[in-house]
PDB file of N, CA and C in Angstrom:
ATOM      1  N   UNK A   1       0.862  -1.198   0.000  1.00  0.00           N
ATOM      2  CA  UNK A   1       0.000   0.000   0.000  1.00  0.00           C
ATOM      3  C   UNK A   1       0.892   1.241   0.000  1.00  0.00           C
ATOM      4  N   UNK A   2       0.846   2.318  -0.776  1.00  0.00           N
ATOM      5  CA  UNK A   2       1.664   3.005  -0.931  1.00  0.00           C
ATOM      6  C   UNK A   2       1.194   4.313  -0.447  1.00  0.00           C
ATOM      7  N   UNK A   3      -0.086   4.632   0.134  1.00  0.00           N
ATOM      8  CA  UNK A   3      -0.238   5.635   0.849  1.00  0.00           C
ATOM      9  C   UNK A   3      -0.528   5.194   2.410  1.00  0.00           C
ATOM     10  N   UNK A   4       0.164   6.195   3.033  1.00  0.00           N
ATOM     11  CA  UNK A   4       0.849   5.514   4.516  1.00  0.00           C
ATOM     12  C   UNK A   4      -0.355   6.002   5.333  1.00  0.00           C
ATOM     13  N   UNK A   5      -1.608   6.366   4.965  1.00  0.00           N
ATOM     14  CA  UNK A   5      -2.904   6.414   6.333  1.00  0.00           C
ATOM     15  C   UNK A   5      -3.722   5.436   5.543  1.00  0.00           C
ATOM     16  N   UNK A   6      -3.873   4.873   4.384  1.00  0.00           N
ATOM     17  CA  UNK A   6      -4.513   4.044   4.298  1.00  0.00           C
ATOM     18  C   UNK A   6      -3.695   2.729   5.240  1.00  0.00           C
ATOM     19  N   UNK A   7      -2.465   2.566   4.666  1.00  0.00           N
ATOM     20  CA  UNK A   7      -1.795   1.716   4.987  1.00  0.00           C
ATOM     21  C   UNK A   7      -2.123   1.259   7.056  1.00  0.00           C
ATOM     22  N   UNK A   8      -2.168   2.594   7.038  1.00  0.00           N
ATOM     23  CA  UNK A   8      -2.419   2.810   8.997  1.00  0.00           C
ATOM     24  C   UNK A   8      -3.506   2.243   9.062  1.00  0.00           C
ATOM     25  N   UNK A   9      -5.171   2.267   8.417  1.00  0.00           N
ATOM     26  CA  UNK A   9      -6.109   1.920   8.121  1.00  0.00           C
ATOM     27  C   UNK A   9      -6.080   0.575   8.423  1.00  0.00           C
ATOM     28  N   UNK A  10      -5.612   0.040   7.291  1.00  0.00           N
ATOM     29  CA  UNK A  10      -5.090  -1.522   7.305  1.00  0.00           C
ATOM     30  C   UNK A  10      -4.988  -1.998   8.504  1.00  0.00           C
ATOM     31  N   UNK A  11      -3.785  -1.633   9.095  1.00  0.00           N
ATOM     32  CA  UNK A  11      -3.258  -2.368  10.010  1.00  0.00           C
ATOM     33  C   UNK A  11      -4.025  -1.973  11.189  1.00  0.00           C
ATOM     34  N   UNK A  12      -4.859  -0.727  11.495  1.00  0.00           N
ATOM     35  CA  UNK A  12      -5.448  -0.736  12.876  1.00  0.00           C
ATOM     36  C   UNK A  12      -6.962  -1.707  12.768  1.00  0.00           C
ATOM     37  N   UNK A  13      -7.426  -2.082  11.421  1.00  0.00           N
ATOM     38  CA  UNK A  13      -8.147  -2.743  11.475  1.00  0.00           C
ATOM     39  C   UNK A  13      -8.145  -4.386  11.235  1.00  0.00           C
ATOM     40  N   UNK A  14      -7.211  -4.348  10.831  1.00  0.00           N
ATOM     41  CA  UNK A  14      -6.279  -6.147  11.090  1.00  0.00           C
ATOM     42  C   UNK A  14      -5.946  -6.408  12.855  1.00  0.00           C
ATOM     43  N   UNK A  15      -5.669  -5.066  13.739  1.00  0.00           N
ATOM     44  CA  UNK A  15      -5.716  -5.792  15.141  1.00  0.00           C
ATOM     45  C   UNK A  15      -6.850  -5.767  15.676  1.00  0.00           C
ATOM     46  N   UNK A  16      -7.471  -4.545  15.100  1.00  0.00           N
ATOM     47  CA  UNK A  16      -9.460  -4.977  15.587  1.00  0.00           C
ATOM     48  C   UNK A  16      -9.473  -6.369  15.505  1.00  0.00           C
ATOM     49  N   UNK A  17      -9.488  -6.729  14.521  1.00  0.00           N
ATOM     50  CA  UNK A  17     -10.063  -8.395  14.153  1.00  0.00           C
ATOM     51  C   UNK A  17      -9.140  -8.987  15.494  1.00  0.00           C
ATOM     52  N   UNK A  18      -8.164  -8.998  15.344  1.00  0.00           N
ATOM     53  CA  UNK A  18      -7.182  -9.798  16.470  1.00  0.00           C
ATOM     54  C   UNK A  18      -8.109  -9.773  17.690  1.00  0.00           C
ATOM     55  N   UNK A  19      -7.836  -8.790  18.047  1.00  0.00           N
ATOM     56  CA  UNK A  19      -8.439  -8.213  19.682  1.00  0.00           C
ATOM     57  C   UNK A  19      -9.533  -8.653  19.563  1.00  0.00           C
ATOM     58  N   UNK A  20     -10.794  -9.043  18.765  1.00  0.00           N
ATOM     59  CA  UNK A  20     -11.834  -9.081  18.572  1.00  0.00           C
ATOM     60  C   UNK A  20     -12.037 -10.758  18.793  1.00  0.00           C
ATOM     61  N   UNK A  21     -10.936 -11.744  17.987  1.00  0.00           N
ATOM     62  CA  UNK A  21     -10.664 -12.759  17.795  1.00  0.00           C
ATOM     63  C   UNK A  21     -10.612 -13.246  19.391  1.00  0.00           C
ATOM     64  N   UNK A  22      -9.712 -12.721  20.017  1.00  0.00           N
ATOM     65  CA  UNK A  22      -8.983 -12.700  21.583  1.00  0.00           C
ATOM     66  C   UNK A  22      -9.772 -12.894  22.501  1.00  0.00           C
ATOM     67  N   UNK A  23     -11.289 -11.857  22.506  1.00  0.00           N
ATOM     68  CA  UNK A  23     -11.935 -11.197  23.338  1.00  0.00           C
ATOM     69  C   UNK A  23     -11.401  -9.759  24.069  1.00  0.00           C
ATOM     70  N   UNK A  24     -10.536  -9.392  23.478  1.00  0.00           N
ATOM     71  CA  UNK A  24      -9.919  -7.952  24.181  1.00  0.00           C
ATOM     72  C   UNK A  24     -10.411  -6.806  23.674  1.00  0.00           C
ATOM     73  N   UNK A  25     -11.718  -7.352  22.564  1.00  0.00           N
ATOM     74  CA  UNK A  25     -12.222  -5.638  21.882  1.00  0.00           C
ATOM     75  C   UNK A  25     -12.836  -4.633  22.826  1.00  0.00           C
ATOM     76  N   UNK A  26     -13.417  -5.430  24.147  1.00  0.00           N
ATOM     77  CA  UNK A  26     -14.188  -4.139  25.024  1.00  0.00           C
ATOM     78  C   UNK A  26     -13.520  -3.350  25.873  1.00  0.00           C
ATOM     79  N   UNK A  27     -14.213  -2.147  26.087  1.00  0.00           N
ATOM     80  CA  UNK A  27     -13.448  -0.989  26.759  1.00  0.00           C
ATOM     81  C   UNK A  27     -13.486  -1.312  28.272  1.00  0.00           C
ATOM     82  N   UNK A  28     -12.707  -1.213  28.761  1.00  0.00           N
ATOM     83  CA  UNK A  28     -12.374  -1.371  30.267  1.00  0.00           C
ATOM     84  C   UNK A  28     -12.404  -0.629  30.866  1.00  0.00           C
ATOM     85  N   UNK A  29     -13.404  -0.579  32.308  1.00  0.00           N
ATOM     86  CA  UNK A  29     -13.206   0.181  33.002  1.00  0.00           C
ATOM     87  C   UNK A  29     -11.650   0.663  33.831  1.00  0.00           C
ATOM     88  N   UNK A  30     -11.332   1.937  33.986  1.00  0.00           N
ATOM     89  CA  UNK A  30     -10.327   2.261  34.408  1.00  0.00           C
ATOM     90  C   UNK A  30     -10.153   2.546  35.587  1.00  0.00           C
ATOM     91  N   UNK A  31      -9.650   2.551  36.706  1.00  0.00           N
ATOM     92  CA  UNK A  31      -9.330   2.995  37.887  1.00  0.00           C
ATOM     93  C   UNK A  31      -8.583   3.507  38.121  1.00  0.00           C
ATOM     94  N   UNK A  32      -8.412   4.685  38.694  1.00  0.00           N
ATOM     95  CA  UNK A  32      -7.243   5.556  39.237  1.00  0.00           C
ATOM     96  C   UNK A  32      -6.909   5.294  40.823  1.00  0.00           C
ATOM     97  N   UNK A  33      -5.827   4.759  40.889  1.00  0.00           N
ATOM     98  CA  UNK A  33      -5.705   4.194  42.483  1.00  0.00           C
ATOM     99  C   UNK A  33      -4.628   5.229  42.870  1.00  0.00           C
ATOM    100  N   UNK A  34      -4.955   5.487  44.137  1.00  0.00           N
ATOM    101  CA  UNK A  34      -3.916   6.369  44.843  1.00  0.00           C
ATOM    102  C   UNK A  34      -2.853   4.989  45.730  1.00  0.00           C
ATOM    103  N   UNK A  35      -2.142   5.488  46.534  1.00  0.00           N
ATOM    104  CA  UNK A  35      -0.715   4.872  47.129  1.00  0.00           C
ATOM    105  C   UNK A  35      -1.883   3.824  48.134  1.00  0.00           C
ATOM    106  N   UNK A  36      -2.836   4.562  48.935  1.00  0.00           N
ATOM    107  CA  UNK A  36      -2.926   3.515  50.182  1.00  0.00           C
ATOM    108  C   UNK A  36      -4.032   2.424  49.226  1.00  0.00           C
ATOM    109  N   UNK A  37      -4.721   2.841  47.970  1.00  0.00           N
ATOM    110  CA  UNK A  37      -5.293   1.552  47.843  1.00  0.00           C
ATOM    111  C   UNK A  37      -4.476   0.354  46.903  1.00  0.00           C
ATOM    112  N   UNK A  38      -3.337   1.040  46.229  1.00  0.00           N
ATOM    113  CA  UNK A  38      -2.242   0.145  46.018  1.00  0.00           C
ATOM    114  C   UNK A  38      -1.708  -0.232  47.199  1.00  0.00           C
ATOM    115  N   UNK A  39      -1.596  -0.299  48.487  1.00  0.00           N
ATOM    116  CA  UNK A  39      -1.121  -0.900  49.555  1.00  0.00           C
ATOM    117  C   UNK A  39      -2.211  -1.886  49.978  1.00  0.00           C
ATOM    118  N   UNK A  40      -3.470  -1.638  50.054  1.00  0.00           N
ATOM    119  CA  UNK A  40      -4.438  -2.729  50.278  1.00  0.00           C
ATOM    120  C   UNK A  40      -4.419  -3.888  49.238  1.00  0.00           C
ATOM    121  N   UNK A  41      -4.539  -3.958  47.899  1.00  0.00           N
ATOM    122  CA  UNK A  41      -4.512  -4.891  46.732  1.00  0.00           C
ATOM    123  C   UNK A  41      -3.397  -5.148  47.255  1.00  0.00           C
ATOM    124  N   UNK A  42      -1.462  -4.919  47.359  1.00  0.00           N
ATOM    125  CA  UNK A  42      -0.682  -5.513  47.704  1.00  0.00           C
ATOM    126  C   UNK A  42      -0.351  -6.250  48.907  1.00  0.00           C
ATOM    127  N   UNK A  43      -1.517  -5.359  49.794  1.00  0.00           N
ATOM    128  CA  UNK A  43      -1.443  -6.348  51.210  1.00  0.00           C
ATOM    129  C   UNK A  43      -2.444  -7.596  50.694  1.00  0.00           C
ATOM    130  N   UNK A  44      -3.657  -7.498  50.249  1.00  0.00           N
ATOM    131  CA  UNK A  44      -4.129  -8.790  50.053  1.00  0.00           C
ATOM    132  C   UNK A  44      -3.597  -9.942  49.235  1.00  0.00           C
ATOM    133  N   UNK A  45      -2.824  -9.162  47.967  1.00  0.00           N
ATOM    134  CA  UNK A  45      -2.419 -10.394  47.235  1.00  0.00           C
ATOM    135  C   UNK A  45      -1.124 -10.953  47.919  1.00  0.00           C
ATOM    136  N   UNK A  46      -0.299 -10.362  49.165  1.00  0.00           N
ATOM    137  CA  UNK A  46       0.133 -10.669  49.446  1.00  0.00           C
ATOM    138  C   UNK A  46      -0.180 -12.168  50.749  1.00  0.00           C
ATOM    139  N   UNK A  47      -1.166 -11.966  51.018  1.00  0.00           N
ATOM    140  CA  UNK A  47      -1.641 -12.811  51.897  1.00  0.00           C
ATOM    141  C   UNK A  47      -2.328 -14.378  50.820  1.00  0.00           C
ATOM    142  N   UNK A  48      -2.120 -13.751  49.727  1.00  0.00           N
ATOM    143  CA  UNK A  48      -2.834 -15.213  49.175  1.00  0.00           C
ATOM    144  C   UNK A  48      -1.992 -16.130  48.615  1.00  0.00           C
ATOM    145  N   UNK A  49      -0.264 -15.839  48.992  1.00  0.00           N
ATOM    146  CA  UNK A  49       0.758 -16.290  48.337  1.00  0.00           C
ATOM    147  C   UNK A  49       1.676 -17.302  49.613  1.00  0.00           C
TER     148      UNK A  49
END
């Protein structure tokens, strides 16, 4: 392909399919964690080890 946004085209819609293939196409919720609730998740996963 010799024009380089089609070409981009292409390829962002060749990993759709991937991700799609995967199950990774849906949007995820995001969380913004501050320090002490990264200390709780690390204290618990620490207790399950």
């Amino acid at each position: 392909e010799a024009d380089p946004e089609m070409m981009a085209k292409k390829m962002i819609a060749h990993i759709d399919l991937k991700r799609k293939a995967l199950g990774i196409d849906k949007a995820r919720e995001r969380v913004l964690m501050d320090m002490e609730m990264r200390r709780q998740l690390e204290a618990a996963a620490g207790e399950e080890h």
